[in-house]
Coordinates of C-alpha atoms in Angstrom, one line a residue:
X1 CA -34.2 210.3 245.4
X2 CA -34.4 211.3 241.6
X3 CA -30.9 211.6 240.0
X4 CA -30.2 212.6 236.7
X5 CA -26.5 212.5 234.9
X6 CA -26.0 215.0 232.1
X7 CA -23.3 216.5 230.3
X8 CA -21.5 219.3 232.1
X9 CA -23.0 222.9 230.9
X10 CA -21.3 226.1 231.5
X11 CA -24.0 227.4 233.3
X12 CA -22.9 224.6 236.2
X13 CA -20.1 226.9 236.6
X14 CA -20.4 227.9 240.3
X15 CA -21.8 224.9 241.7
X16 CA -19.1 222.6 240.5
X17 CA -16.1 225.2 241.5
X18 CA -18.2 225.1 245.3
X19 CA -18.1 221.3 244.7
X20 CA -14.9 220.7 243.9
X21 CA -13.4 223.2 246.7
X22 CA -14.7 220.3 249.1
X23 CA -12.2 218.4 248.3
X24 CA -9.8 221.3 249.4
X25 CA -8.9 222.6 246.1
X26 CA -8.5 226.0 245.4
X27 CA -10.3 227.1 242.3
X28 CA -12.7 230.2 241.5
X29 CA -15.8 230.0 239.4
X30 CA -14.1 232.2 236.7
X31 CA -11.8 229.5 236.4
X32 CA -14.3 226.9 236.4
X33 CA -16.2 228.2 233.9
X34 CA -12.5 228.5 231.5
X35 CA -11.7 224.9 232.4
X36 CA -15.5 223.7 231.3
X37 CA -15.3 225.8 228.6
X38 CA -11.6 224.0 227.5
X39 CA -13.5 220.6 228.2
X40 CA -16.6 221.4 226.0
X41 CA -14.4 221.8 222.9
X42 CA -11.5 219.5 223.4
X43 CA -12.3 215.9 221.3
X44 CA -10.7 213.9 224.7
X45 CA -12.6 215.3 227.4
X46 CA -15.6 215.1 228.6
X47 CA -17.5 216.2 231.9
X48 CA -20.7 215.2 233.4
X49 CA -23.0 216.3 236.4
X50 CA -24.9 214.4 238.7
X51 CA -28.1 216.8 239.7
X52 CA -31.3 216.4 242.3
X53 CA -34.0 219.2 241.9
X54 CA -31.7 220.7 239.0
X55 CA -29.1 221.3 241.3
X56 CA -25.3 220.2 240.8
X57 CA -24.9 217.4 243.6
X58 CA -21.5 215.6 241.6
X59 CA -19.5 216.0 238.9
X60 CA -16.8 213.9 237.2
X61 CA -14.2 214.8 234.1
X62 CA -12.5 212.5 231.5
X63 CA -10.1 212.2 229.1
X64 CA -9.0 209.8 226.5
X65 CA -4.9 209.5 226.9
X66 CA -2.1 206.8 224.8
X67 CA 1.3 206.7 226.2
X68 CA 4.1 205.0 224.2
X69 CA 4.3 202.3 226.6
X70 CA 0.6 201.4 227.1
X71 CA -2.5 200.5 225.3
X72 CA -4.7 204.1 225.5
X73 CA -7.0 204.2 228.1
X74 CA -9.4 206.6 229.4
X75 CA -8.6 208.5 232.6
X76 CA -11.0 209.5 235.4
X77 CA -9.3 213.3 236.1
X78 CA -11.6 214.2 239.1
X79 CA -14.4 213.2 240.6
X80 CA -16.8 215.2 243.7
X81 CA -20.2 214.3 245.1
X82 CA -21.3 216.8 247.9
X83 CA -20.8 215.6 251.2
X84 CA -24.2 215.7 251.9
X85 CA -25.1 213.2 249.2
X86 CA -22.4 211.0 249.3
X87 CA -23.4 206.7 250.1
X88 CA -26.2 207.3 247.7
X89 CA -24.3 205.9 244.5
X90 CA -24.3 209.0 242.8
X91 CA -20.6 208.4 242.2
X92 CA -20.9 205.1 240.8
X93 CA -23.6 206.6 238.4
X94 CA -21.2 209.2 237.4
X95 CA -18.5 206.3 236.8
X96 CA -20.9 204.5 234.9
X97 CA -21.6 207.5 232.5
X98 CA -17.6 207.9 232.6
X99 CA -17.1 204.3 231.2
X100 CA -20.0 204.9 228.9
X101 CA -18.1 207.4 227.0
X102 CA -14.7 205.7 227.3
X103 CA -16.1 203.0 225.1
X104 CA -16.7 204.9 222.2
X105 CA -12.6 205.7 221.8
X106 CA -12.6 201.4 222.0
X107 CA -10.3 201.3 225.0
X108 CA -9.9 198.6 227.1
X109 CA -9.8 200.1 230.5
X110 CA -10.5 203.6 232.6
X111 CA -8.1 204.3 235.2
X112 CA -8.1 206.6 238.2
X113 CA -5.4 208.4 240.3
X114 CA -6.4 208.6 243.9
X115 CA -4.4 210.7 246.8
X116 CA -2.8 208.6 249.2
X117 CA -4.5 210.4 251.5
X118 CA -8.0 209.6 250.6
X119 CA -8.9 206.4 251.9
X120 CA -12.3 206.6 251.7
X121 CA -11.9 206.8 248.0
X122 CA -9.9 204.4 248.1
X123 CA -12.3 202.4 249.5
X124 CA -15.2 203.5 247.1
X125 CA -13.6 202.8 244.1
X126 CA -12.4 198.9 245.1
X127 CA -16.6 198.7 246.5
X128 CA -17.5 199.4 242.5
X129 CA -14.7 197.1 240.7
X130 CA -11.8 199.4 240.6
X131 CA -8.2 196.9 241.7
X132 CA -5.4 198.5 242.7
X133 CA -2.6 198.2 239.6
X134 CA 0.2 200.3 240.8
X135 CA 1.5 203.1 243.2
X136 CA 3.3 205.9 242.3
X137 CA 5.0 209.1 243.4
X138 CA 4.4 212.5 241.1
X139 CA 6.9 215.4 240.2
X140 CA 6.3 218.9 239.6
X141 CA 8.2 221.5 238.3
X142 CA 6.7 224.9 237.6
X143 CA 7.7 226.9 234.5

């Protein structure tokens, strides 16, 4: 099977807001389409798609963060490969292309945040080289 990994395109739109409702979010395309949008033109972020036949199979989105307290790093925000083509590396192809562009902000690591829910990520991301550093809980307020 023929995959190819591109930048993210506006026109990708629907397919990735179907994608990333499989992992249960709740997002529209109109939505989508402002987010990528957002992405396109922010100097931190990128986004990439995974495709088969031209059609949108995975998708992943980056961003380049510092914190006071750590060296910068870039962080993997989300990541979806249909369910139909998952076990087929398209994922670790889409990592690849992540830590690609992370090295041309000079950083020394990428870092994902994972559910504690989804052990089957979990699992993915040790397979390719990922090592668990820390756990941690996250707060919300809304304003």
């Amino acid at each position: 099977m023929m995959i190819t990994v591109r930048e993210i395109e506006e026109r990708d739109f629907e397919e990735v807001a179907t994608l990333t409702g499989q992992l249960n979010y709740e997002v529209n395309a109109e939505e989508t389409l402002l987010r990528i949008k957002a992405i396109k033109s922010s100097a931190v972020d990128s986004a990439f798609v995974a495709t088969h036949n031209e059609l949108v199979v995975g998708w992943i989105h980056n961003f380049y963060t510092m914190r006071i307290e750590s060296k910068p790093f870039v962080e993997i925000a989300g990541l979806v490969v249909n369910s139909e083509y998952r076990n087929q590396n398209i994922g670790k192809l889409l990592i690849e292309k992540a830590t690609e562009w992370a090295k041309g902000y000079q950083v020394t690591s990428v870092r994902v945040r994972c559910n504690t829910m989804r052990k089957d990520s979990h699992k993915f991301y040790q397979h390719i080289g990922f090592r668990l550093t820390k756990q941690q809980m996250i707060f919300e307020i809304v304003v």
